[in-house]
Amino acid sequence: MTELNLLPLTGILVVVLGFALRFNPLLVVTAAGLITGWAVDLNFSELLATFGEKFMNSRQLASFLLILPVIAILERYGLQNRAKNWIANIKGATTARILGMYFVVRESSAALGLLSLAGQAQTVRPLLAPMALGAAANQHGELPKEVKDMISAHSAACDNIAVFFGEDIFIAFGAVLLMDAFLKENGIAGIEPLHIGLWAIPTAIFALIVHLFRLARLEAKICNKIAEIRQQEAQNKSATSEEPA
Amino acid sequence: MSAVIHSPQAEAPALLSIENIYLLIGFLVLFLVVKTLQDKGHPKRYTTALFWMLFGNVFLFGDLSIALIGETLTYQWVGVSVIIIALLAGMGKVSMGTYYTPSDEELDQSAKTIGNKLFIPAVLIPIITVICTLFLGGINLGGTYLFDQNHLTLASLTLACGGALLVAWKFTSGSPIQAIGESRRLVDSIGWAAILPQMLAMLGGVFIVANTGTAIQDIVTMFISPDNRFMLVVLYCVGMALFTMVMGNAFAAFPVMTAGIAVPFLIQGHDASPAPLVAIGMYSGYCGTLMTPMAANFNIVPAALLDLKDKYQVIKVQIPTAIALLIINIFLMYGVIFND
């Protein structure tokens, strides 16, 4: 048996520990990189160059910054308010129905390769979350911050889950090509991207079922949460208003 | 998950080339740096400006620097910048500034005046992007492509943002310059999380150089019983999820875990069917993506964008779905990959 070399794993340990101790993630990741390099005796200037090279070659990850000016100006002129008021005029629009509908549309469009059709910056913040909040406010009146956060977080989760489990069905998507290239490199022949895409469908359907089931229960959860907060407020009020007004 | 597969296609000149898009991002960030410096009420004005300036420099001067002083020196100064960026963020020197916030009445009033036209620019971004990607991608003006052929979606998205900005200018009374200034509020609320994905790509690079993948394979080999099919499937799926949580990216975890467990033990050892194996394996990794703050642009950036009090709340909401799907994936994989 060959000797087990665990030194390259120090970085993973640093990441896990850094998170457990709640250090800033940028610091944790940089430290993990530096310590891994040190543990495997990498030349420091080479390590610096590796840092720089990978950072530069992944600059396209920052492209979402380009969307922000459009969203910022539209919000400055009331986009979120408009979205809320628009939903207020639709009868039967509930938070769960809006999120559920979005989930289905997002997952199916991702399966067709239309990934850039939506996203956290371009749809969730300016449109989906305000609509989901508007529908809830329609039913329950002014929402407490806690409930608002819960609905917003669910909106963000809908976008993530729908796009993740839809995208691998689309055979020209990077993940599918990555898997295909990996199999070919490892000498496993006879698999086409189409096969991989087809095998993504069962999980995609399960994701739809599981998440729509959770959304169906969201409405009751919102009601309970609001009732709980109102009751607490009422108790606090009666406690403070014992003195005659 | 935005994937970037570099095809070895020949470099053809393009108007909206990836280099020009980086320059555009660089100018955008530089403008925000100037705005930050002008913000007299900003509690950490200089350090926040320095943070974004170091980041913007990489976009503005990175390619130029490679042309002038070569790759090695450029990568080294970028590496030094990255470490200073991490230190500034780690010491809490990057913060929100002060911004003009219109009242709710003002917003309602303006929303009422402009009406549903407010939706048009937001809806135009995806529509233009898709049209350009699918139908206009090959436009060629006398030897120069309009869109970068290797980064078609990104180039289309850039054009779409520009177009939407112009339309927004027409419908609102705000100018594009004002729009960029307004976006400082959004960028500041995202803060350091905007840079984490690039930092993780960097860490992945170091792990490759350090042969971390081989070390993981060695450990797996020590603890595995090659006869227990079900445990092998569990180990592969859970391993994909856990390693994805550490790396923040299922694409980084996939080659390591698949080469370490799936290929030797499942495909070669038990004659498992490769297509469902890798498809479900990758999806198990995505379950991990839903549960980790390392996947910043999916989990932490939205929490900032939506002004959530708890920045882990998106993750908390996703965990039940992620765990349910991970369990389903394990049984699904066990049920379909073995042919006998």
XYZ file of C-alpha atoms in Angstrom:
585
model
C 0.000 0.000 0.000
C 1.318 3.447 -0.880
C 1.993 5.908 1.866
C -1.022 8.042 2.694
C -0.291 11.728 2.206
C -2.845 13.840 4.058
C -1.095 17.205 3.771
C -3.050 18.314 0.667
C -6.214 18.035 2.764
C -5.248 20.803 5.221
C -7.110 23.312 3.058
C -10.396 21.456 3.466
C -9.876 21.404 7.220
C -9.262 25.173 7.195
C -12.475 25.748 5.201
C -14.568 23.651 7.594
C -12.995 25.181 10.722
C -13.159 28.708 9.342
C -16.849 28.334 8.727
C -17.518 26.747 12.094
C -15.782 29.733 13.738
C -17.694 32.156 11.479
C -14.711 33.971 10.004
C -15.264 35.992 6.843
C -15.487 33.531 3.925
C -13.050 35.521 1.735
C -10.482 35.272 4.520
C -11.193 31.571 5.081
C -10.787 30.707 1.396
C -7.593 32.721 0.998
C -6.136 31.211 4.159
C -7.067 27.721 2.964
C -5.261 28.385 -0.314
C -2.153 29.762 1.403
C -1.990 26.950 3.977
C -2.505 24.220 1.364
C 0.276 25.713 -0.729
C 2.537 25.865 2.319
C 1.652 22.302 3.397
C 2.658 20.797 0.057
C 5.801 22.954 -0.174
C 4.698 25.112 -3.048
C 6.993 27.997 -3.952
C 5.344 31.194 -2.635
C 5.636 33.236 -5.818
C 4.238 30.293 -7.783
C 1.354 30.098 -5.323
C 0.689 33.830 -5.766
C 0.686 33.357 -9.515
C -1.769 30.442 -9.219
C -4.032 32.698 -7.136
C -3.871 35.441 -9.742
C -4.281 33.172 -12.733
C -7.395 31.424 -11.431
C -8.901 34.680 -10.192
C -8.404 36.325 -13.583
C -9.626 33.347 -15.565
C -12.897 33.262 -13.667
C -13.742 36.928 -14.156
C -16.915 36.062 -16.074
C -18.423 35.111 -12.700
C -18.716 38.840 -11.932
C -20.889 39.533 -14.982
C -24.058 39.795 -12.880
C -22.770 43.266 -11.905
C -23.867 44.435 -15.381
C -27.539 43.757 -14.585
C -27.579 45.871 -11.439
C -27.804 49.383 -12.993
C -31.015 48.464 -14.843
C -32.616 46.944 -11.755
C -31.419 49.855 -9.585
C -32.982 52.537 -11.792
C -36.260 50.643 -12.150
C -36.474 50.211 -8.385
C -35.704 53.872 -7.858
C -38.844 54.618 -9.896
C -41.067 52.137 -8.076
C -40.717 48.750 -9.830
C -41.269 46.763 -6.634
C -44.327 48.819 -5.699
C -45.755 48.318 -9.160
C -45.238 44.559 -8.948
C -46.989 44.486 -5.562
C -49.958 46.560 -6.729
C -50.321 44.535 -9.896
C -50.609 41.301 -7.893
C -53.106 42.996 -5.569
C -55.506 43.253 -8.509
C -55.358 39.565 -9.408
C -58.006 37.568 -7.591
C -56.845 34.275 -6.126
C -53.140 35.114 -6.301
C -51.506 33.599 -3.231
C -47.829 33.447 -2.285
C -47.698 29.684 -2.800
C -49.430 29.832 -6.188
C -47.118 32.555 -7.482
C -44.004 30.722 -6.300
C -45.311 27.396 -7.593
C -46.077 28.823 -11.013
C -42.663 30.458 -11.177
C -41.020 27.161 -10.171
C -42.694 25.251 -13.008
C -41.888 27.898 -15.628
C -38.299 28.283 -14.420
C -37.595 24.550 -14.316
C -39.075 23.865 -17.747
C -37.326 26.815 -19.376
C -34.013 25.718 -17.810
C -34.579 22.239 -19.248
C -34.839 23.910 -22.656
C -31.553 25.705 -22.084
C -33.028 29.133 -21.370
C -30.939 29.641 -18.250
C -30.477 33.383 -18.559
C -34.225 33.907 -18.708
C -34.276 34.666 -14.988
C -32.082 34.819 -11.923
C -31.620 36.230 -8.442
C -30.635 39.734 -9.528
C -32.808 40.100 -12.609
C -36.087 38.459 -11.526
C -36.187 37.403 -7.877
C -35.371 40.739 -6.268
C -37.272 43.109 -8.574
C -40.279 40.937 -9.502
C -40.817 37.553 -7.850
C -40.218 38.476 -4.201
C -42.340 41.678 -4.380
C -45.164 39.739 -6.032
C -45.034 36.943 -3.452
C -44.959 39.571 -0.696
C -47.780 41.519 -2.323
C -50.006 38.457 -2.452
C -49.392 37.756 1.233
C -49.977 41.397 2.170
C -53.243 41.225 0.240
C -54.493 38.465 2.493
C -52.972 39.440 5.799
C -52.381 43.186 5.668
C -49.039 44.675 6.735
C -46.527 41.819 7.173
C -44.061 41.536 10.071
C -40.361 41.580 9.044
C -39.960 37.926 10.061
C -42.708 36.808 7.658
C -41.383 39.069 4.904
C -37.948 37.455 5.224
C -39.451 33.977 5.145
C -41.341 34.709 1.907
C -38.319 36.406 0.303
C -36.064 33.477 1.214
C -38.589 31.081 -0.321
C -38.582 33.155 -3.520
C -34.786 32.901 -3.772
C -34.931 29.156 -3.013
C -37.529 28.601 -5.760
C -35.251 30.124 -8.364
C -32.198 28.104 -7.246
C -33.923 24.731 -6.952
C -35.881 25.101 -10.186
C -32.876 26.118 -12.270
C -30.458 23.554 -10.736
C -32.668 20.537 -11.287
C -33.905 21.652 -14.678
C -30.651 22.635 -16.359
C -29.017 19.201 -16.611
C -31.783 17.998 -18.926
C -30.539 20.452 -21.519
C -27.844 18.509 -23.317
C -25.740 21.470 -24.420
C -25.378 22.700 -20.836
C -21.900 22.858 -19.298
C -22.549 20.232 -16.621
C -23.682 17.688 -19.177
C -20.707 18.410 -21.421
C -18.440 18.167 -18.388
C -19.808 14.723 -17.509
C -19.542 13.600 -21.120
C -15.936 14.791 -21.382
C -15.111 13.113 -18.059
C -16.457 9.730 -19.206
C -14.582 9.940 -22.517
C -11.343 10.878 -20.733
C -11.730 7.881 -18.456
C -12.142 5.515 -21.365
C -15.863 4.872 -20.933
C -17.273 4.785 -24.440
C -20.718 4.694 -25.937
C -22.378 7.396 -23.819
C -23.839 10.422 -25.558
C -24.861 13.692 -23.858
C -28.449 12.759 -24.722
C -28.310 9.729 -22.386
C -27.038 11.867 -19.530
C -29.715 14.472 -20.180
C -32.446 11.815 -20.186
C -31.248 10.450 -16.841
C -31.570 13.920 -15.344
C -35.329 13.831 -15.889
C -36.361 11.567 -12.951
C -34.617 13.732 -10.349
C -36.022 16.856 -12.018
C -39.549 15.458 -11.613
C -38.903 14.531 -7.984
C -37.559 18.042 -7.337
C -40.790 19.447 -8.745
C -42.947 17.167 -6.591
C -40.976 17.713 -3.375
C -40.793 21.478 -3.710
C -44.382 22.020 -4.841
C -45.472 19.930 -1.858
C -43.466 22.205 0.437
C -44.926 25.298 -1.218
C -48.445 23.936 -0.733
C -47.790 23.954 2.984
C -46.215 27.416 2.946
C -49.579 29.200 2.990
C -50.564 27.579 6.299
C -47.118 28.315 7.699
C -47.471 32.013 6.860
C -50.904 32.114 8.566
C -49.562 30.436 11.702
C -46.509 32.658 11.889
C -48.586 35.818 11.555
C -51.103 34.618 14.159
C -48.244 33.803 16.520
C -46.605 37.228 16.099
C -49.930 39.075 16.440
C -50.728 37.172 19.611
C -47.360 38.035 21.069
C -47.844 41.686 20.183
C -51.286 41.663 21.777
C -49.859 40.181 24.945
C -47.121 42.799 25.071
C -49.706 45.506 24.509
C -52.011 44.296 27.275
C -49.007 44.068 29.572
C -47.999 47.675 28.926
C -51.506 49.132 28.797
C -52.488 48.069 32.265
C -52.202 51.619 33.416
C -55.330 53.552 32.488
C -54.854 55.639 29.363
C -25.252 27.086 -12.055
C -23.440 29.011 -14.693
C -21.047 26.771 -16.470
C -18.187 27.855 -18.601
C -16.756 25.313 -20.950
C -13.892 26.706 -22.931
C -14.044 25.415 -26.437
C -10.777 25.450 -28.314
C -12.356 27.509 -31.095
C -10.061 29.941 -32.873
C -10.150 33.492 -31.542
C -12.203 35.588 -33.917
C -12.319 39.355 -33.407
C -15.606 40.532 -31.918
C -17.088 43.860 -30.957
C -18.538 42.551 -27.724
C -15.501 40.437 -26.970
C -14.890 39.029 -23.515
C -12.021 41.518 -23.040
C -14.327 44.443 -23.776
C -16.931 43.081 -21.371
C -14.271 42.907 -18.649
C -13.344 46.519 -19.417
C -16.995 47.482 -19.092
C -17.238 45.768 -15.703
C -13.991 47.515 -14.742
C -15.370 50.958 -15.642
C -18.581 50.204 -13.767
C -16.627 49.280 -10.634
C -14.343 52.312 -11.030
C -17.387 54.597 -11.201
C -18.665 53.027 -7.986
C -15.265 53.633 -6.364
C -15.497 57.348 -7.239
C -19.051 57.472 -5.898
C -17.921 55.774 -2.699
C -15.124 58.333 -2.236
C -17.665 61.155 -2.709
C -19.971 59.688 -0.058
C -19.041 61.857 2.941
C -21.349 59.968 5.302
C -19.723 56.585 4.536
C -18.329 55.075 7.754
C -15.548 53.146 5.974
C -15.150 55.252 2.871
C -11.451 54.731 2.082
C -11.142 51.019 2.836
C -14.366 50.187 0.973
C -13.132 52.191 -2.009
C -9.758 50.417 -1.853
C -11.495 47.010 -1.763
C -13.475 47.720 -4.927
C -10.569 49.455 -6.627
C -8.317 46.400 -6.211
C -11.145 44.285 -7.629
C -11.858 46.664 -10.520
C -8.153 46.898 -11.439
C -8.127 43.227 -12.371
C -10.892 43.898 -14.893
C -9.544 47.205 -16.194
C -5.837 46.448 -16.407
C -5.591 42.639 -16.309
C -5.453 41.978 -20.043
C -3.393 45.104 -20.713
C -0.900 44.044 -18.061
C -0.502 40.597 -19.602
C 0.276 42.232 -22.933
C 2.784 44.649 -21.367
C 4.613 42.748 -18.629
C 3.667 39.143 -19.316
C 1.563 36.524 -17.589
C 3.748 35.647 -14.602
C 4.141 39.196 -13.254
C 0.479 39.999 -13.930
C -0.746 36.903 -12.135
C 1.504 37.774 -9.205
C 0.148 41.293 -8.719
C -3.366 39.979 -9.074
C -2.510 37.359 -6.440
C -1.264 40.088 -4.079
C -4.425 42.143 -4.721
C -6.557 39.131 -3.901
C -4.834 38.681 -0.539
C -5.309 42.372 0.342
C -8.979 42.127 -0.738
C -9.435 39.155 1.600
C -7.729 40.972 4.479
C -9.867 44.102 4.019
C -13.050 42.011 4.027
C -11.850 39.795 6.861
C -11.121 42.770 9.125
C -14.591 44.197 8.505
C -13.292 47.223 6.608
C -15.899 46.978 3.842
C -19.366 48.343 4.592
C -22.495 50.048 3.308
C -22.414 53.779 2.692
C -25.240 56.301 2.687
C -27.773 56.509 -0.109
C -30.722 58.612 -1.113
C -33.823 56.509 -0.462
C -37.143 57.742 -1.846
C -40.175 57.416 0.443
C -42.825 54.780 -0.169
C -45.313 57.484 -1.234
C -42.822 58.793 -3.787
C -42.279 55.280 -5.131
C -46.019 54.570 -5.323
C -46.590 57.872 -7.091
C -43.881 57.252 -9.671
C -44.985 53.629 -10.149
C -48.494 54.895 -10.822
C -47.329 57.514 -13.339
C -45.059 55.185 -15.306
C -47.372 52.189 -14.989
C -46.647 48.788 -16.428
C -43.977 50.258 -18.687
C -41.713 49.833 -15.630
C -41.714 46.080 -16.279
C -40.547 46.388 -19.880
C -36.801 46.927 -19.312
C -36.651 44.100 -16.736
C -38.408 41.735 -19.131
C -36.244 42.893 -22.041
C -33.047 41.572 -20.429
C -33.928 37.865 -20.813
C -35.755 38.368 -24.117
C -32.860 40.174 -25.805
C -30.357 37.710 -24.328
C -32.217 34.687 -25.653
C -32.871 36.208 -29.096
C -29.232 37.194 -29.510
C -27.944 33.826 -28.274
C -30.255 31.765 -30.455
C -30.669 33.810 -33.613
C -28.210 36.694 -33.879
C -25.121 34.997 -32.468
C -23.385 34.680 -35.815
C -23.699 38.295 -36.975
C -20.500 39.227 -38.735
C -19.681 42.766 -39.826
C -16.895 42.622 -42.377
C -14.796 40.020 -40.549
C -15.657 41.174 -37.011
C -18.294 39.316 -35.065
C -20.772 41.350 -33.025
C -20.690 38.806 -30.178
C -17.750 36.892 -28.763
C -18.182 33.429 -30.299
C -16.761 31.676 -27.242
C -18.890 33.623 -24.768
C -22.113 34.052 -26.683
C -24.507 34.184 -23.730
C -22.398 36.629 -21.762
C -21.967 38.925 -24.763
C -25.718 38.760 -25.426
C -26.451 39.529 -21.784
C -24.187 42.562 -21.941
C -25.988 43.921 -25.001
C -29.338 43.183 -23.324
C -28.341 45.156 -20.219
C -27.290 48.110 -22.366
C -30.530 47.981 -24.334
C -32.662 47.673 -21.207
C -30.817 50.620 -19.670
C -31.651 52.817 -22.681
C -35.310 51.786 -22.588
C -35.401 52.464 -18.841
C -33.961 55.909 -19.559
C -36.832 56.591 -21.957
C -39.579 55.518 -19.539
C -38.238 56.931 -16.270
C -36.780 60.353 -15.763
C -33.456 58.879 -14.646
C -30.358 58.738 -16.846
C -27.975 55.768 -17.316
C -25.356 57.590 -15.209
C -27.875 57.901 -12.392
C -28.671 54.211 -12.856
C -25.033 53.240 -12.353
C -24.862 55.465 -9.277
C -28.014 53.880 -7.895
C -26.535 50.427 -8.388
C -23.936 51.248 -5.690
C -26.642 50.527 -3.102
C -27.091 47.036 -4.551
C -23.392 46.329 -4.998
C -22.649 47.473 -1.437
C -25.394 45.308 -0.005
C -23.881 42.298 -1.762
C -20.398 43.386 -0.626
C -17.643 40.800 -0.300
C -20.005 37.998 -1.394
C -19.691 39.310 -4.962
C -16.068 38.176 -4.997
C -16.394 34.779 -3.271
C -17.136 32.749 -6.446
C -13.861 33.914 -7.999
C -12.003 33.220 -4.766
C -13.365 29.661 -4.769
C -12.229 29.144 -8.347
C -8.829 30.198 -7.041
C -8.922 27.699 -4.170
C -9.947 24.970 -6.622
C -6.854 25.819 -8.672
C -4.601 25.465 -5.623
C -6.236 22.124 -4.755
C -5.448 20.837 -8.236
C -1.811 21.902 -7.978
C -1.596 20.330 -4.506
C -3.153 16.996 -5.643
C -5.905 17.238 -3.048
C -8.111 14.983 -5.180
C -5.624 12.112 -4.960
C -5.509 12.424 -1.175
C -9.308 12.202 -0.988
C -9.302 9.110 -3.175
C -6.722 7.484 -0.893
C -8.890 8.102 2.164
C -12.010 6.787 0.438
C -10.142 3.637 -0.554
C -9.222 3.048 3.091
C -12.771 3.144 4.431
C -14.684 1.500 1.651
C -15.897 -2.068 1.354
C -15.897 -2.749 -2.386
C -18.600 -5.422 -2.130
C -21.334 -3.413 -0.481
C -23.152 -1.878 -3.451
C -25.609 0.149 -1.442
C -22.932 1.715 0.764
C -20.881 2.575 -2.323
C -23.871 4.413 -3.767
C -24.479 6.203 -0.461
C -20.803 7.150 -0.215
C -20.731 8.515 -3.752
C -23.935 10.574 -3.415
C -23.250 11.874 0.091
C -19.596 12.440 -0.817
C -20.641 14.520 -3.826
C -22.939 16.606 -1.611
C -20.358 17.107 1.151
C -17.415 17.901 -1.103
C -19.622 20.289 -3.072
C -20.457 22.029 0.199
C -16.759 22.548 0.881
C -15.922 23.683 -2.651
C -19.139 25.625 -3.249
C -19.406 24.092 -6.684
C -20.546 20.670 -7.883
C -18.347 20.923 -10.977
C -15.240 20.993 -8.784
C -16.413 18.036 -6.715
C -17.549 15.902 -9.668
C -14.215 14.799 -11.193
C -12.683 14.078 -7.783
C -15.542 11.987 -6.396
C -16.376 10.271 -9.676
C -12.781 9.274 -10.386
C -12.317 8.276 -6.738
C -15.472 6.230 -6.126
C -17.798 5.893 -9.085
C -15.396 4.767 -11.815
C -13.246 2.206 -9.933
C -15.843 0.718 -7.587
C -19.195 1.137 -9.307
C -18.499 1.181 -13.044
C -15.498 -1.153 -13.120
C -16.282 -3.127 -9.971
C -20.014 -3.668 -10.357
C -20.606 -2.938 -14.024
C -22.845 0.035 -13.229
C -24.450 1.953 -16.058
C -22.460 5.191 -16.519
C -25.101 7.618 -17.865
C -27.556 7.476 -14.920
C -24.635 7.176 -12.518
C -23.042 10.479 -13.487
C -26.355 12.293 -14.073
C -27.689 11.429 -10.614
C -24.243 11.872 -9.063
C -24.023 15.445 -10.336
C -27.517 16.164 -9.022
C -26.424 14.867 -5.611
C -23.721 17.509 -5.767
C -26.374 20.150 -6.499
C -28.118 19.095 -3.270
C -24.895 20.159 -1.553
C -24.857 23.470 -3.456
C -28.233 24.306 -1.907
C -26.862 23.819 1.605
C -23.592 25.786 1.601
C -22.671 29.441 2.055
C -19.728 28.734 -0.280
C -22.158 28.816 -3.213
C -22.305 32.548 -2.589
C -23.985 33.721 -5.766
C -26.908 31.358 -5.182
C -27.256 31.475 -1.419
C -25.554 34.524 0.113
C -25.912 37.141 -2.645
C -29.729 36.684 -2.780
C -29.952 37.011 1.017
C -28.137 40.347 0.678
C -30.181 41.395 -2.355
C -33.426 40.679 -0.508
C -32.305 42.469 2.706
C -32.768 39.353 4.839
C -31.818 39.738 8.491
C -30.292 36.245 8.593
C -27.870 35.791 5.714
C -28.187 32.005 5.960
C -31.981 32.036 5.657
C -32.054 31.065 1.970
C -29.927 28.027 2.832
C -32.204 27.152 5.755
C -35.254 27.247 3.483
C -33.488 25.030 0.929
C -32.209 22.349 3.321
C -35.427 20.233 3.573
C -35.759 20.022 -0.228
C -32.030 19.315 -0.618
C -31.993 16.477 1.928
C -35.190 14.941 0.544
C -33.723 14.989 -2.965
C -30.410 13.560 -1.785
C -32.218 10.583 -0.235
C -34.342 10.163 -3.363
C -31.192 10.300 -5.509
C -29.523 7.556 -3.479
C -32.448 5.147 -3.893
C -32.987 6.158 -7.504
C -29.342 5.537 -8.335
C -29.315 2.211 -6.471
C -32.449 1.190 -8.337
C -31.339 2.020 -11.872
C -27.566 1.685 -12.319
C -27.111 -2.058 -11.838
C -27.918 -4.115 -14.880
C -28.194 -7.579 -13.377
